[in-house]
Amino acid sequence: MKKRITKALVEELEPKPRPYEVHDDEMTGLLVRVQPTGKKSYYFTYRNSQNLRRRIRLGTVDNMTPANARSVAQQRYSDIMKGIDVQSEKVKQRKEAEATKNRRLGAFIDELYEPWILTHHKYGKGTMSLIRSRFACFMNTPLEEITVRRVEAWRKDRLGDGIKPTTVNRQVASLRGLLTKAVEWEVISEHPLQKLKALKTGTTPLVRYLSPGEETRLYRVLSDRDTALKEERQRGNEWRKQRNYPLLPDLTPHAYGDRMTPMIILSLKTGLRRGELFALTWHDVDMNNRVLTVRAENAKSSRTRHIPLNNTAYTALKAWHEQCDKSNALVFPSHNGTKLTNVKKSWASILKQAEIPNFRWHDMRHDFSSKLVMNGVPLNTVRELCGHADMNTTLRYAHLAPEHRADAVATLG
């Protein structure tokens, strides 16, 4: 059907069981299409340089008048006369817009990076959690626009919030790794943070270890805590007995009230990382030879290492083995038998009672390394026991053995 498309004509067009079109009898290619639902839209049709029929949707009758549609169609016709395939350009622009969307940090993470890192990296879940939380302000930003200037501004804000430079550098490193992959996968052409310099930090980071007084208070609190837990269990069972309720296992004959004391002792005397401790199984403990094995799949360095158990660690593990649930392979399972994820609440309470400030769980590993060095153990042995990837990490403890430097200078006569 061909008629002059006017406002009156458009209003008169009624929907039919099947879609139909009315072509304008003056402007070649201009038409209005009526859907069975009653929706009406303007289109412009043409043939491109390959003589293929193409059509472009101009808009709906609700947001465009016939005059506007005619004007836009005239502009499209003019472009065609200049050799421009307007529909191909529109498709190209749509694809470019989609590509730009996929280059945004959030989309790149969802579509490509997160599936890859969760498959190939042991700590991928933690890395993704860090990136999503710390760089939330960049999630809608195209990767190539995460520039040095913008990251420097981000770093300034983080430092202003009291975050340490070493922490900020570590967080930026996770973002750098993501952008490196984006370059490798040709999502972006070059690394936008290539010229970003890391924040300067102390060459020898301070390490936190327990003073003799703190260590004494810690062991006293652990002992008192175990005693209190045993007494609490005994009172609880008396209450249950009076009501004919099932009794819980009696803790009185055992050394500990729960897993916290042996966990802390083992951490202090072996230098295990928290994740290594949580993943430890009884198959990894050789009680006969007094050796504990950290398997590669549980080690940060992905290397197996063996740690001798001294008398304190051995006694704690032996006592814990006598009272723990033998049916669970994990040395320190959670209350429901699965692998532990954290013990923050109990740890914070113990530190508060022992009056030990600024001491993280990971600092027990520093305590282990520091006291080995202070007792004259060679740094390379400390590196092997702790599973450090390189000697630079171990060298942070070198200042704790000043007598070695004095002995070295003394050899000069």
CSV table of C-alpha atoms in Angstrom, one decimal:
chain,number,residue,atom,x,y,z
A,1,MET,CA,0.0,0.0,0.0
A,2,LYS,CA,1.3,3.4,-0.9
A,3,LYS,CA,0.0,6.7,0.5
A,4,ARG,CA,1.3,9.9,1.7
A,5,ILE,CA,2.2,9.4,5.4
A,6,THR,CA,0.6,12.1,7.4
A,7,LYS,CA,-0.4,12.4,11.1
A,8,ALA,CA,-4.0,11.8,10.1
A,9,LEU,CA,-3.2,8.6,8.1
A,10,VAL,CA,-1.1,7.2,11.0
A,11,GLU,CA,-3.9,7.8,13.5
A,12,GLU,CA,-6.3,6.0,11.1
A,13,LEU,CA,-4.2,2.8,10.7
A,14,GLU,CA,-5.8,-0.1,12.6
A,15,PRO,CA,-4.0,-3.3,13.7
A,16,LYS,CA,-4.7,-6.5,11.8
A,17,PRO,CA,-4.0,-10.1,12.6
A,18,ARG,CA,-0.7,-9.9,10.7
A,19,PRO,CA,1.8,-7.0,10.5
A,20,TYR,CA,1.5,-4.7,7.5
A,21,GLU,CA,3.2,-1.7,6.0
A,22,VAL,CA,2.3,1.6,4.3
A,23,HIS,CA,4.9,3.1,2.1
A,24,ASP,CA,5.1,6.8,1.5
A,25,ASP,CA,4.2,7.8,-2.1
A,26,GLU,CA,6.6,10.8,-2.1
A,27,MET,CA,9.7,9.8,-0.1
A,28,THR,CA,11.2,6.6,-1.5
A,29,GLY,CA,12.0,4.1,1.2
A,30,LEU,CA,9.9,5.7,4.0
A,31,LEU,CA,7.2,3.5,5.5
A,32,VAL,CA,5.2,2.9,8.6
A,33,ARG,CA,4.8,-0.6,10.0
A,34,VAL,CA,1.8,-1.6,12.0
A,35,GLN,CA,2.0,-4.6,14.4
A,36,PRO,CA,-0.9,-6.8,15.5
A,37,THR,CA,-0.4,-5.3,19.0
A,38,GLY,CA,-1.1,-1.9,17.6
A,39,LYS,CA,2.5,-0.7,17.8
A,40,LYS,CA,3.4,1.6,14.9
A,41,SER,CA,7.0,2.4,13.8
A,42,TYR,CA,8.7,4.3,11.0
A,43,TYR,CA,11.3,2.6,8.8
A,44,PHE,CA,13.6,3.5,5.9
A,45,THR,CA,14.5,0.9,3.3
A,46,TYR,CA,17.2,1.1,0.7
A,47,ARG,CA,19.6,-1.0,-1.4
A,48,ASN,CA,23.4,-0.9,-0.6
A,49,SER,CA,26.3,-1.0,-3.0
A,50,GLN,CA,25.9,-4.8,-3.2
A,51,ASN,CA,22.3,-4.3,-4.2
A,52,LEU,CA,21.1,-5.9,-1.0
A,53,ARG,CA,17.9,-4.7,0.6
A,54,ARG,CA,18.5,-3.1,4.0
A,55,ARG,CA,16.1,-1.3,6.4
A,56,ILE,CA,16.6,1.0,9.3
A,57,ARG,CA,14.2,1.6,12.2
A,58,LEU,CA,13.7,5.4,12.6
A,59,GLY,CA,11.4,5.4,15.6
A,60,THR,CA,7.9,4.9,16.9
A,61,VAL,CA,4.9,7.1,16.1
A,62,ASP,CA,4.8,7.8,19.9
A,63,ASN,CA,8.1,9.7,19.8
A,64,MET,CA,8.4,10.8,16.2
A,65,THR,CA,6.0,12.8,13.9
A,66,PRO,CA,5.7,12.0,10.2
A,67,ALA,CA,7.6,15.2,9.4
A,68,ASN,CA,10.5,14.1,11.7
A,69,ALA,CA,10.5,10.7,10.1
A,70,ARG,CA,10.6,12.2,6.6
A,71,SER,CA,13.5,14.5,7.6
A,72,VAL,CA,15.5,11.6,9.0
A,73,ALA,CA,14.8,9.4,6.0
A,74,GLN,CA,16.0,12.2,3.7
A,75,GLN,CA,19.3,12.4,5.7
A,76,ARG,CA,19.7,8.6,5.4
A,77,TYR,CA,19.0,8.9,1.6
A,78,SER,CA,21.7,11.6,1.3
A,79,ASP,CA,24.2,9.3,3.1
A,80,ILE,CA,23.4,6.5,0.7
A,81,MET,CA,24.0,8.7,-2.2
A,82,LYS,CA,27.5,9.5,-0.7
A,83,GLY,CA,28.2,5.7,-0.6
A,84,ILE,CA,27.6,5.3,3.1
A,85,ASP,CA,25.9,2.0,4.1
A,86,VAL,CA,24.0,3.4,7.0
A,87,GLN,CA,22.8,0.1,8.3
A,88,SER,CA,26.3,-1.4,8.3
A,89,GLU,CA,27.6,1.7,10.1
A,90,LYS,CA,24.8,1.2,12.7
A,91,VAL,CA,25.7,-2.4,13.2
A,92,LYS,CA,29.4,-1.4,13.5
A,93,GLN,CA,28.6,1.2,16.0
A,94,ARG,CA,26.5,-1.3,18.0
A,95,LYS,CA,29.3,-3.8,18.0
A,96,GLU,CA,31.8,-1.1,19.1
A,97,ALA,CA,29.5,-0.1,21.9
A,98,GLU,CA,29.2,-3.7,23.0
A,99,ALA,CA,33.0,-4.1,22.8
A,100,THR,CA,33.4,-1.0,24.9
A,101,LYS,CA,30.9,-2.3,27.4
A,102,ASN,CA,32.9,-5.6,27.6
A,103,ARG,CA,36.1,-3.6,28.2
A,104,ARG,CA,34.7,-2.1,31.3
A,105,LEU,CA,36.3,-3.5,34.5
A,106,GLY,CA,33.2,-5.1,35.9
A,107,ALA,CA,32.2,-6.8,32.6
A,108,PHE,CA,35.7,-8.0,32.0
A,109,ILE,CA,35.8,-9.6,35.4
A,110,ASP,CA,32.4,-11.3,35.0
A,111,GLU,CA,33.0,-12.5,31.4
A,112,LEU,CA,36.7,-13.4,31.3
A,113,TYR,CA,38.9,-12.8,34.3
A,114,GLU,CA,37.1,-14.3,37.2
A,115,PRO,CA,36.4,-17.7,35.5
A,116,TRP,CA,40.1,-17.8,34.6
A,117,ILE,CA,41.6,-16.9,37.9
A,118,LEU,CA,39.3,-19.2,39.9
A,119,THR,CA,40.4,-22.1,37.7
A,120,HIS,CA,44.2,-21.3,37.6
A,121,HIS,CA,45.0,-19.6,40.9
A,122,LYS,CA,44.9,-21.2,44.3
A,123,TYR,CA,43.9,-17.9,46.0
A,124,GLY,CA,41.8,-16.6,43.1
A,125,LYS,CA,38.7,-16.2,45.2
A,126,GLY,CA,40.5,-13.9,47.6
A,127,THR,CA,42.0,-11.9,44.8
A,128,MET,CA,38.6,-11.4,43.2
A,129,SER,CA,37.1,-10.4,46.6
A,130,LEU,CA,39.9,-7.8,47.0
A,131,ILE,CA,39.5,-6.3,43.5
A,132,ARG,CA,35.7,-6.1,43.7
A,133,SER,CA,35.8,-4.4,47.1
A,134,ARG,CA,38.8,-2.1,46.8
A,135,PHE,CA,38.3,-1.1,43.2
A,136,ALA,CA,34.5,-0.8,43.2
A,137,CYS,CA,34.8,2.8,42.0
A,138,PHE,CA,36.3,1.5,38.7
A,139,MET,CA,33.8,-1.2,37.9
A,140,ASN,CA,32.0,0.9,35.2
A,141,THR,CA,35.3,2.3,33.8
A,142,PRO,CA,36.7,1.0,30.5
A,143,LEU,CA,40.0,-0.8,31.2
A,144,GLU,CA,42.1,1.6,29.1
A,145,GLU,CA,40.8,4.5,31.1
A,146,ILE,CA,42.1,3.1,34.4
A,147,THR,CA,45.1,5.4,34.0
A,148,VAL,CA,48.1,6.2,36.1
A,149,ARG,CA,46.6,9.5,37.2
A,150,ARG,CA,43.3,7.9,38.4
A,151,VAL,CA,45.1,5.1,40.3
A,152,GLU,CA,47.4,7.7,41.9
A,153,ALA,CA,44.4,9.6,43.1
A,154,TRP,CA,42.9,6.3,44.4
A,155,ARG,CA,46.2,5.6,46.2
A,156,LYS,CA,46.2,9.1,47.8
A,157,ASP,CA,42.7,8.4,49.2
A,158,ARG,CA,43.7,5.0,50.6
A,159,LEU,CA,46.8,6.5,52.3
A,160,GLY,CA,44.6,9.3,53.7
A,161,ASP,CA,42.5,6.6,55.3
A,162,GLY,CA,45.5,5.3,57.1
A,163,ILE,CA,46.2,2.3,54.9
A,164,LYS,CA,49.9,1.3,54.9
A,165,PRO,CA,51.9,1.8,51.6
A,166,THR,CA,52.7,-2.0,51.5
A,167,THR,CA,49.0,-2.8,51.6
A,168,VAL,CA,48.2,-0.3,48.9
A,169,ASN,CA,51.0,-1.7,46.7
A,170,ARG,CA,49.7,-5.2,47.2
A,171,GLN,CA,46.2,-4.1,46.2
A,172,VAL,CA,47.4,-2.3,43.1
A,173,ALA,CA,49.4,-5.3,42.1
A,174,SER,CA,46.2,-7.4,41.9
A,175,LEU,CA,44.8,-4.8,39.5
A,176,ARG,CA,48.0,-4.7,37.5
A,177,GLY,CA,47.8,-8.5,37.1
A,178,LEU,CA,44.2,-8.2,35.8
A,179,LEU,CA,45.2,-5.6,33.2
A,180,THR,CA,48.2,-7.7,32.2
A,181,LYS,CA,45.8,-10.5,31.3
A,182,ALA,CA,43.6,-8.0,29.4
A,183,VAL,CA,46.6,-7.1,27.2
A,184,GLU,CA,47.6,-10.8,26.7
A,185,TRP,CA,44.0,-11.6,25.6
A,186,GLU,CA,44.0,-8.5,23.3
A,187,VAL,CA,41.1,-6.9,25.0
A,188,ILE,CA,43.2,-3.7,25.2
A,189,SER,CA,46.2,-2.9,23.2
A,190,GLU,CA,48.6,-1.7,25.9
A,191,HIS,CA,48.9,-1.7,29.7
A,192,PRO,CA,47.5,1.5,31.1
A,193,LEU,CA,49.5,1.2,34.4
A,194,GLN,CA,52.8,0.4,32.7
A,195,LYS,CA,54.4,3.6,34.0
A,196,LEU,CA,52.9,3.5,37.5
A,197,LYS,CA,55.6,3.3,40.1
A,198,ALA,CA,55.0,1.5,43.4
A,199,LEU,CA,54.9,3.5,46.6
A,200,LYS,CA,58.1,3.6,48.5
A,201,THR,CA,58.2,1.4,51.6
A,202,GLY,CA,60.8,0.6,54.2
A,203,THR,CA,63.5,-1.8,52.9
A,204,THR,CA,63.2,-3.8,56.1
A,205,PRO,CA,59.6,-4.1,57.3
A,206,LEU,CA,59.1,-4.2,61.0
A,207,VAL,CA,58.1,-7.7,62.2
A,208,ARG,CA,55.9,-8.2,65.3
A,209,TYR,CA,56.8,-11.0,67.7
A,210,LEU,CA,55.9,-11.7,71.3
A,211,SER,CA,57.9,-10.3,74.1
A,212,PRO,CA,58.7,-12.7,77.0
A,213,GLY,CA,56.0,-11.1,79.1
A,214,GLU,CA,53.4,-11.3,76.3
A,215,GLU,CA,54.2,-14.9,75.7
A,216,THR,CA,53.8,-15.7,79.4
A,217,ARG,CA,50.5,-13.9,79.6
A,218,LEU,CA,49.2,-15.7,76.4
A,219,TYR,CA,49.9,-19.1,77.8
A,220,ARG,CA,48.4,-18.2,81.1
A,221,VAL,CA,45.2,-17.0,79.4
A,222,LEU,CA,45.0,-20.2,77.3
A,223,SER,CA,45.4,-22.3,80.4
A,224,ASP,CA,42.7,-20.4,82.3
A,225,ARG,CA,40.4,-20.5,79.2
A,226,ASP,CA,40.7,-24.3,78.9
A,227,THR,CA,39.9,-24.7,82.6
A,228,ALA,CA,36.9,-22.5,82.3
A,229,LEU,CA,35.6,-24.4,79.3
A,230,LYS,CA,35.9,-27.7,81.1
A,231,GLU,CA,34.1,-26.4,84.1
A,232,GLU,CA,31.4,-24.9,81.8
A,233,ARG,CA,31.0,-28.3,80.1
A,234,GLN,CA,30.7,-30.0,83.5
A,235,ARG,CA,28.0,-27.6,84.7
A,236,GLY,CA,26.2,-28.0,81.4
A,237,ASN,CA,26.2,-31.8,81.7
A,238,GLU,CA,24.8,-31.6,85.2
A,239,TRP,CA,22.0,-29.5,84.0
A,240,ARG,CA,21.3,-31.9,81.1
A,241,LYS,CA,21.5,-34.9,83.5
A,242,GLN,CA,18.8,-33.4,85.7
A,243,ARG,CA,16.5,-33.1,82.6
A,244,ASN,CA,17.4,-36.5,81.1
A,245,TYR,CA,19.0,-34.8,78.1
A,246,PRO,CA,21.9,-36.5,76.2
A,247,LEU,CA,25.2,-35.6,77.8
A,248,LEU,CA,28.0,-33.9,75.8
A,249,PRO,CA,31.5,-35.4,75.9
A,250,ASP,CA,33.2,-34.9,79.2
A,251,LEU,CA,36.3,-32.6,78.8
A,252,THR,CA,37.7,-33.1,82.4
A,253,PRO,CA,40.1,-36.0,81.4
A,254,HIS,CA,41.5,-34.0,78.5
A,255,ALA,CA,44.1,-31.3,78.1
A,256,TYR,CA,42.1,-28.7,76.3
A,257,GLY,CA,38.7,-27.1,76.3
A,258,ASP,CA,38.6,-26.8,72.5
A,259,ARG,CA,40.9,-26.5,69.5
A,260,MET,CA,42.2,-22.9,70.1
A,261,THR,CA,45.2,-23.7,72.5
A,262,PRO,CA,46.7,-26.5,70.3
A,263,MET,CA,46.2,-24.4,67.2
A,264,ILE,CA,48.0,-21.4,68.7
A,265,ILE,CA,50.8,-23.6,70.1
A,266,LEU,CA,51.3,-25.2,66.7
A,267,SER,CA,51.3,-21.9,64.9
A,268,LEU,CA,53.9,-20.4,67.3
A,269,LYS,CA,56.2,-23.5,67.1
A,270,THR,CA,55.9,-24.4,63.4
A,271,GLY,CA,55.3,-21.1,61.6
A,272,LEU,CA,52.3,-22.5,59.7
A,273,ARG,CA,50.3,-20.0,57.7
A,274,ARG,CA,46.6,-19.9,58.8
A,275,GLY,CA,45.4,-21.5,55.6
A,276,GLU,CA,48.0,-24.3,56.0
A,277,LEU,CA,46.9,-24.9,59.6
A,278,PHE,CA,43.2,-25.0,58.6
A,279,ALA,CA,43.9,-27.5,55.8
A,280,LEU,CA,46.2,-29.7,57.9
A,281,THR,CA,45.2,-33.4,58.2
A,282,TRP,CA,46.3,-36.2,60.4
A,283,HIS,CA,47.9,-37.8,57.4
A,284,ASP,CA,50.3,-34.9,57.2
A,285,VAL,CA,51.5,-35.5,60.8
A,286,ASP,CA,54.1,-38.2,61.4
A,287,MET,CA,54.0,-38.6,65.2
A,288,ASN,CA,56.6,-41.3,65.2
A,289,ASN,CA,59.3,-39.2,63.5
A,290,ARG,CA,57.8,-35.9,64.9
A,291,VAL,CA,57.5,-34.3,61.5
A,292,LEU,CA,54.7,-32.2,60.1
A,293,THR,CA,54.3,-32.0,56.3
A,294,VAL,CA,52.8,-29.0,54.4
A,295,ARG,CA,51.5,-30.4,51.1
A,296,ALA,CA,52.1,-28.4,47.9
A,297,GLU,CA,48.4,-27.9,47.3
A,298,ASN,CA,48.0,-26.2,50.7
A,299,ALA,CA,51.2,-24.1,50.6
A,300,LYS,CA,51.3,-20.6,49.3
A,301,SER,CA,54.5,-21.3,47.4
A,302,SER,CA,52.9,-24.5,46.0
A,303,ARG,CA,55.9,-26.4,47.3
A,304,THR,CA,55.9,-29.3,49.8
A,305,ARG,CA,57.9,-28.7,53.0
A,306,HIS,CA,58.6,-30.7,56.2
A,307,ILE,CA,58.7,-29.1,59.6
A,308,PRO,CA,60.2,-30.9,62.6
A,309,LEU,CA,58.0,-30.8,65.7
A,310,ASN,CA,59.7,-29.6,68.9
A,311,ASN,CA,58.7,-31.0,72.3
A,312,THR,CA,56.1,-28.3,72.9
A,313,ALA,CA,54.4,-28.8,69.5
A,314,TYR,CA,54.6,-32.5,69.7
A,315,THR,CA,53.1,-32.7,73.2
A,316,ALA,CA,50.2,-30.3,72.1
A,317,LEU,CA,49.4,-32.4,69.0
A,318,LYS,CA,49.6,-35.6,70.9
A,319,ALA,CA,47.2,-34.4,73.6
A,320,TRP,CA,44.8,-33.0,71.0
A,321,HIS,CA,44.8,-36.2,69.0
A,322,GLU,CA,43.8,-38.1,72.2
A,323,GLN,CA,40.6,-36.0,72.6
A,324,CYS,CA,39.6,-35.0,69.1
A,325,ASP,CA,37.1,-36.7,66.8
A,326,LYS,CA,39.2,-39.5,65.1
A,327,SER,CA,36.6,-39.9,62.3
A,328,ASN,CA,37.6,-36.5,60.8
A,329,ALA,CA,40.8,-36.3,58.8
A,330,LEU,CA,41.2,-32.6,59.5
A,331,VAL,CA,43.4,-31.9,62.5
A,332,PHE,CA,41.3,-28.8,63.4
A,333,PRO,CA,37.9,-29.1,61.9
A,334,SER,CA,35.1,-26.6,62.5
A,335,HIS,CA,32.2,-27.4,64.8
A,336,ASN,CA,30.2,-29.0,61.9
A,337,GLY,CA,33.2,-31.0,60.7
A,338,THR,CA,34.2,-28.9,57.7
A,339,LYS,CA,37.4,-26.9,57.1
A,340,LEU,CA,37.7,-23.8,59.3
A,341,THR,CA,37.5,-20.4,57.6
A,342,ASN,CA,38.3,-18.1,60.6
A,343,VAL,CA,38.7,-18.0,64.3
A,344,LYS,CA,38.6,-14.2,64.7
A,345,LYS,CA,36.2,-13.9,67.6
A,346,SER,CA,38.0,-16.4,69.8
A,347,TRP,CA,41.4,-15.0,68.8
A,348,ALA,CA,40.4,-11.4,69.6
A,349,SER,CA,39.1,-12.4,73.0
A,350,ILE,CA,42.3,-14.3,73.9
A,351,LEU,CA,44.5,-11.3,72.9
A,352,LYS,CA,42.3,-8.9,74.9
A,353,GLN,CA,42.5,-11.0,78.0
A,354,ALA,CA,46.3,-11.4,77.6
A,355,GLU,CA,46.7,-7.7,77.0
A,356,ILE,CA,48.6,-8.2,73.7
A,357,PRO,CA,48.0,-5.3,71.3
A,358,ASN,CA,48.6,-5.1,67.6
A,359,PHE,CA,49.2,-8.8,67.1
A,360,ARG,CA,47.5,-10.6,64.2
A,361,TRP,CA,47.2,-14.3,63.7
A,362,HIS,CA,49.9,-14.1,61.0
A,363,ASP,CA,52.2,-12.5,63.5
A,364,MET,CA,52.6,-15.9,65.1
A,365,ARG,CA,54.5,-16.9,61.9
A,366,HIS,CA,56.7,-13.8,62.4
A,367,ASP,CA,57.2,-14.9,66.0
A,368,PHE,CA,58.4,-18.3,64.9
A,369,SER,CA,60.9,-16.9,62.3
A,370,SER,CA,62.1,-14.1,64.6
A,371,LYS,CA,63.0,-16.4,67.4
A,372,LEU,CA,64.7,-18.9,65.2
A,373,VAL,CA,67.0,-16.1,64.0
A,374,MET,CA,67.5,-14.7,67.5
A,375,ASN,CA,68.6,-18.2,68.5
A,376,GLY,CA,71.3,-18.4,65.8
A,377,VAL,CA,69.5,-20.5,63.2
A,378,PRO,CA,70.9,-19.7,59.7
A,379,LEU,CA,68.6,-17.6,57.5
A,380,ASN,CA,68.5,-20.2,54.7
A,381,THR,CA,67.2,-22.8,57.2
A,382,VAL,CA,64.5,-20.3,58.4
A,383,ARG,CA,63.6,-19.8,54.7
A,384,GLU,CA,63.2,-23.6,54.2
A,385,LEU,CA,61.1,-24.0,57.4
A,386,CYS,CA,58.8,-21.1,56.6
A,387,GLY,CA,58.5,-22.0,52.9
A,388,HIS,CA,59.5,-18.5,51.7
A,389,ALA,CA,59.6,-18.3,47.9
A,390,ASP,CA,62.9,-16.3,48.0
A,391,MET,CA,65.5,-15.1,50.4
A,392,ASN,CA,64.3,-11.5,50.3
A,393,THR,CA,61.3,-12.4,52.4
A,394,THR,CA,63.5,-14.1,55.0
A,395,LEU,CA,65.9,-11.1,55.1
A,396,ARG,CA,63.4,-9.0,57.0
A,397,TYR,CA,64.5,-11.0,60.1
A,398,ALA,CA,68.2,-10.5,59.5
A,399,HIS,CA,68.4,-7.5,61.8
A,400,LEU,CA,67.5,-9.7,64.7
A,401,ALA,CA,70.9,-11.4,64.6
A,402,PRO,CA,73.3,-8.4,64.9
A,403,GLU,CA,76.0,-10.6,66.5
A,404,HIS,CA,76.4,-12.2,63.1
A,405,ARG,CA,77.4,-8.9,61.5
A,406,ALA,CA,79.7,-8.2,64.4
A,407,ASP,CA,81.4,-11.6,64.0
A,408,ALA,CA,81.8,-10.9,60.2
A,409,VAL,CA,83.5,-7.5,60.8
A,410,ALA,CA,85.7,-9.0,63.5
A,411,THR,CA,87.2,-11.4,60.9
A,412,LEU,CA,88.9,-8.4,59.4
A,413,GLY,CA,91.3,-8.2,62.4
